[in-house]
GROMACS .gro file of C-alpha atoms in nm:
model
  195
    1UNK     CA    1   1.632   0.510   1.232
    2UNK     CA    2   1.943   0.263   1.332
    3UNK     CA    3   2.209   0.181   1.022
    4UNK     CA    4   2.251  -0.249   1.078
    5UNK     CA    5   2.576  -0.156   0.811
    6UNK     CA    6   2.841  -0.140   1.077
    7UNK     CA    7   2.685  -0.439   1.295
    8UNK     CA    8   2.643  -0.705   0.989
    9UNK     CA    9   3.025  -0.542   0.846
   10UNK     CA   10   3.186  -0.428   1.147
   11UNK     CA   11   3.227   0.001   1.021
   12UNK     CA   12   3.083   0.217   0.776
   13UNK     CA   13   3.387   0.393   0.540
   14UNK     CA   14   3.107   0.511   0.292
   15UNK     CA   15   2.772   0.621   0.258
   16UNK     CA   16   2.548   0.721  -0.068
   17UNK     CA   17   2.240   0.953   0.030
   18UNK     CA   18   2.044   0.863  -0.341
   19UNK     CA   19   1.666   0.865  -0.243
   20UNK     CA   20   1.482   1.115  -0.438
   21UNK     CA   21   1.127   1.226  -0.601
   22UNK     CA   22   1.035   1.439  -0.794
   23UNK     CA   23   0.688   1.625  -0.894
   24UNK     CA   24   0.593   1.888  -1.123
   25UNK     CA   25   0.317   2.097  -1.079
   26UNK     CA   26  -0.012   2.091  -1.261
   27UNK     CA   27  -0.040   2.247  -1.608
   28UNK     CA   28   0.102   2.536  -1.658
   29UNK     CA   29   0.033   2.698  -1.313
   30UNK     CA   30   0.426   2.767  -1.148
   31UNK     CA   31   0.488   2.799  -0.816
   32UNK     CA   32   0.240   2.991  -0.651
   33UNK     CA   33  -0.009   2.692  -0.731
   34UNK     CA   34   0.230   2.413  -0.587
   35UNK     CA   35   0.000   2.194  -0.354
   36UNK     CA   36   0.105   2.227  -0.011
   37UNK     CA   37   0.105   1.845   0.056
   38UNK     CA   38   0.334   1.783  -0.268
   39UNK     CA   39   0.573   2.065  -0.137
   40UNK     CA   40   0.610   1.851   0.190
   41UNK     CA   41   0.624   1.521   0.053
   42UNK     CA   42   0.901   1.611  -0.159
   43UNK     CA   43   1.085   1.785   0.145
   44UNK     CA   44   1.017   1.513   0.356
   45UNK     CA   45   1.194   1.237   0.074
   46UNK     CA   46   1.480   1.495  -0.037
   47UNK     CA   47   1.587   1.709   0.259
   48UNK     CA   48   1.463   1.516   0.566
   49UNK     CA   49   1.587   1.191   0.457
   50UNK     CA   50   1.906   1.331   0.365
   51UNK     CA   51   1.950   1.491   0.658
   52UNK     CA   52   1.842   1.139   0.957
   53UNK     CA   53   2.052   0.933   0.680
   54UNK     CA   54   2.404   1.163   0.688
   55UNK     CA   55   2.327   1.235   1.054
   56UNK     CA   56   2.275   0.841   1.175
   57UNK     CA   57   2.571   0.772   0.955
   58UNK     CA   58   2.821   1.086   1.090
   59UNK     CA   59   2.764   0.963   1.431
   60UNK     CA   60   2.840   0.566   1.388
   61UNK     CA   61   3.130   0.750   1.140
   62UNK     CA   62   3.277   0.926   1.414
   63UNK     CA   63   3.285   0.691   1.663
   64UNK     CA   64   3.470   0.451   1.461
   65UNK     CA   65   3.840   0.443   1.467
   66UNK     CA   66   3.978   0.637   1.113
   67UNK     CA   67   4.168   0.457   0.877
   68UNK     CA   68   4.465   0.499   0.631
   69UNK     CA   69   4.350   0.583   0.308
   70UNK     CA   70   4.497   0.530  -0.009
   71UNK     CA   71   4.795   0.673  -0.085
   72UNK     CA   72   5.081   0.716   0.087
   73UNK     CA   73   5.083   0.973   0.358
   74UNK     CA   74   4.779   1.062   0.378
   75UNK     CA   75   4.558   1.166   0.715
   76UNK     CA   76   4.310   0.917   0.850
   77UNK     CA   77   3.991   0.923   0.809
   78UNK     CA   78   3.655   0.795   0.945
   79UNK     CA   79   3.454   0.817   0.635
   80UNK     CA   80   3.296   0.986   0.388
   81UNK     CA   81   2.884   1.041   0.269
   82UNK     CA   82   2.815   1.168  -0.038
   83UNK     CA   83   2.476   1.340  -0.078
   84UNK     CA   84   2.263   1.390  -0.407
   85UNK     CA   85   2.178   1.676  -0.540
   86UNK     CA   86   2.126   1.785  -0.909
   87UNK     CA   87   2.145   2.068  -1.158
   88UNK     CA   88   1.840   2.174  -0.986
   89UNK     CA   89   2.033   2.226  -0.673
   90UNK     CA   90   2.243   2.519  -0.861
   91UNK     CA   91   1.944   2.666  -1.152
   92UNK     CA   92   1.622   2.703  -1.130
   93UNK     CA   93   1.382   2.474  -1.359
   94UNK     CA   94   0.998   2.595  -1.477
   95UNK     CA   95   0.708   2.401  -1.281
   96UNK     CA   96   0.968   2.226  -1.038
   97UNK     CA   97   1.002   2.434  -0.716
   98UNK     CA   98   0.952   2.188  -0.490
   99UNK     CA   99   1.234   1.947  -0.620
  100UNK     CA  100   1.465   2.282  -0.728
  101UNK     CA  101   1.389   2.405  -0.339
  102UNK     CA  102   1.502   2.090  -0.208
  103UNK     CA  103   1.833   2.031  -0.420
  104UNK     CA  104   1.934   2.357  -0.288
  105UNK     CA  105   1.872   2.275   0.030
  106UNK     CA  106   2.113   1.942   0.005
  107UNK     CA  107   2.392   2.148  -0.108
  108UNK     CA  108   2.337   2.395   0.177
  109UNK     CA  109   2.311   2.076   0.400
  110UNK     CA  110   2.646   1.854   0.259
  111UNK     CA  111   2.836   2.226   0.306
  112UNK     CA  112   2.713   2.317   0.619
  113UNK     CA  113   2.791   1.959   0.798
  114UNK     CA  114   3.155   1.882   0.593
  115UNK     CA  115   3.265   2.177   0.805
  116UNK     CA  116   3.157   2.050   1.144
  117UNK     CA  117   3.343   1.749   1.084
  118UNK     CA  118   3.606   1.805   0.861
  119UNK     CA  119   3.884   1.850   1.103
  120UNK     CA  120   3.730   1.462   1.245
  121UNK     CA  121   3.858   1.301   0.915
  122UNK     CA  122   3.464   1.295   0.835
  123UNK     CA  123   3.454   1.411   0.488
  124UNK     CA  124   3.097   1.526   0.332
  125UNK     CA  125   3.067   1.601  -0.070
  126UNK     CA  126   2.730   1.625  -0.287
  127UNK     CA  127   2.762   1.486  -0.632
  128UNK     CA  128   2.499   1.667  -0.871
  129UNK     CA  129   2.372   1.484  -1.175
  130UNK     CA  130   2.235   1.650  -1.493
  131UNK     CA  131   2.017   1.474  -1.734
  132UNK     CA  132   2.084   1.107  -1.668
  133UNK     CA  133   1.916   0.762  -1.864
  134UNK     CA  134   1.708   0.572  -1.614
  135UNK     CA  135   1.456   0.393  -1.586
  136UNK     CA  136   1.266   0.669  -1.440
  137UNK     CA  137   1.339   0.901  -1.721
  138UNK     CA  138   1.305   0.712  -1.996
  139UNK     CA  139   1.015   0.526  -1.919
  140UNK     CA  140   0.727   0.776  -2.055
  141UNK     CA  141   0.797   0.890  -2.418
  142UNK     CA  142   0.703   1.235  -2.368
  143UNK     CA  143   0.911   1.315  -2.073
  144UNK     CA  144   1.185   1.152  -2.277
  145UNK     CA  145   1.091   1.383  -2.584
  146UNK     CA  146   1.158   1.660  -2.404
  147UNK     CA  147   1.455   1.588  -2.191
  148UNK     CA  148   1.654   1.505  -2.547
  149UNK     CA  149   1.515   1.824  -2.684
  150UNK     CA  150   1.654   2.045  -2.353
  151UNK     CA  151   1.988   1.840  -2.405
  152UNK     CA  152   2.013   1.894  -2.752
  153UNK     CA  153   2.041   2.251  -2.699
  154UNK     CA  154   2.142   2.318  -2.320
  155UNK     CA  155   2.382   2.019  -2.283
  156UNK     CA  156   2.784   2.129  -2.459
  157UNK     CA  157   2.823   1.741  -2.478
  158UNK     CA  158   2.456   1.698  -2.607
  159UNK     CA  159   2.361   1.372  -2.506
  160UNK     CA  160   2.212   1.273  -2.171
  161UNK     CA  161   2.460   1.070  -1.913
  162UNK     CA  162   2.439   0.757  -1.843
  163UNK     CA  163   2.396   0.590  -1.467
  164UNK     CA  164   2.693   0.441  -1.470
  165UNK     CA  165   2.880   0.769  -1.494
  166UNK     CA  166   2.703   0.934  -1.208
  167UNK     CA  167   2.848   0.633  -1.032
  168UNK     CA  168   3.211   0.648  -1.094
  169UNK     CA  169   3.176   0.993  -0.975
  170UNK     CA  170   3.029   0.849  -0.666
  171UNK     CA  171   3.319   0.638  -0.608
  172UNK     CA  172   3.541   0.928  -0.666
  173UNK     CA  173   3.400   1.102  -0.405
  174UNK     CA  174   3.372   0.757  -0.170
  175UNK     CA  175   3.735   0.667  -0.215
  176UNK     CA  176   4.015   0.757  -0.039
  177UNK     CA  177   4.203   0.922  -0.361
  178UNK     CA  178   3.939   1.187  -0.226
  179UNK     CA  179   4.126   1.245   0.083
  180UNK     CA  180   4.131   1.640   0.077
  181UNK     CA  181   3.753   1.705  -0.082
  182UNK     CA  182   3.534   1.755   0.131
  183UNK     CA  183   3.215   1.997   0.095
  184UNK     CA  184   3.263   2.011  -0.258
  185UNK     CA  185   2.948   1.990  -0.504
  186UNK     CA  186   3.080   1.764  -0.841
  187UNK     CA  187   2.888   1.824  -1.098
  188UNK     CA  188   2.844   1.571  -1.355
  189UNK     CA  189   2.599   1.711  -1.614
  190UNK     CA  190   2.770   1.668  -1.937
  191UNK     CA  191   2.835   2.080  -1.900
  192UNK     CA  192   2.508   2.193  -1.837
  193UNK     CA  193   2.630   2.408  -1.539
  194UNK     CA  194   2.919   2.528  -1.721
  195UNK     CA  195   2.705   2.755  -1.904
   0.00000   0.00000   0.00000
């Protein structure tokens, strides 16, 4: 895997790890019934992706001169990758090991590398979304059904987010305002963590 980001625009300040699946198991069964080659697809998407994306983009990162970021007086930096994770990456959900299993693992993975290269000006964060309206989760009117029912009661601001909230708190984490976060989880979930 080769980024062509810092060829076509010269250096990479930012990078958004976003690719994701998600499957549940069949029925009713739980964990011990997860197909083996569902497990491993989802691992290969969640964690393995994460991990070649953040680690092509650390090294063309830290090979690139830092920059000033915003502010005034604050330390250089050579860029920052934010990771996604989810509620799932903090509780546990019925019938969704694989995808819980994985989430974890992307926290574990953002925390683990923001300290190898933290003192680099290479900052690392993992922004975890709750209950979001997408395409993807509003498309089937069951799966909706239930997702407004869970939020209804498990949500303090009882209403699902909306994508273009989990983005500002991707540019939060992207921008140089940032300048001293780095292996922090931000969860934007509308509270559902809180609890």
């Amino acid at each position: 895997m080769r980024f062509r980001g810092k060829k076509t625009c010269g250096r990479i300040d930012y990078v958004v790890n976003a690719a994701g699946i998600a499957l549940k198991h069949p029925g009713w069964a739980g964990a011990a019934f997860c197909p083996t080659p569902d497990f491993q697809r989802v691992v290969d998407v969640n964690v393995n992706g994460t991990f070649h994306v953040s680690r092509e983009a650390a090294r063309i990162m830290l090979d690139q001169e830092p920059i000033l970021s915003e502010g005034n007086g604050r330390p250089l930096q050579r860029g920052s990758i934010i990771n996604f994770g989810s509620i799932q990456g903090l509780v546990g959900i019925t019938l969704s090991t694989a995808y819980t299993t994985t989430k974890h693992a992307v926290i574990g993975l953002t925390r683990t590398a923001s300290e190898d290269y933290a003192a680099r000006g290479l900052r690392i964060n993992a922004i975890c979304p709750g209950y979001t309206e997408t395409p993807m989760t509003t498309k089937n009117p069951e799966v909706l059904r239930a997702m407004e029912e869970r939020v209804a009661t498990a949500v303090p601001m009882e209403r699902m987010g909306k994508a273009s909230e989990i983005a500002d708190g991707v540019l939060c984490m992207a921008g140089g305002r940032s300048s001293f976060v780095t292996g922090s989880v931000l969860m934007v979930d509308g509270g559902y963590t809180c609890r």
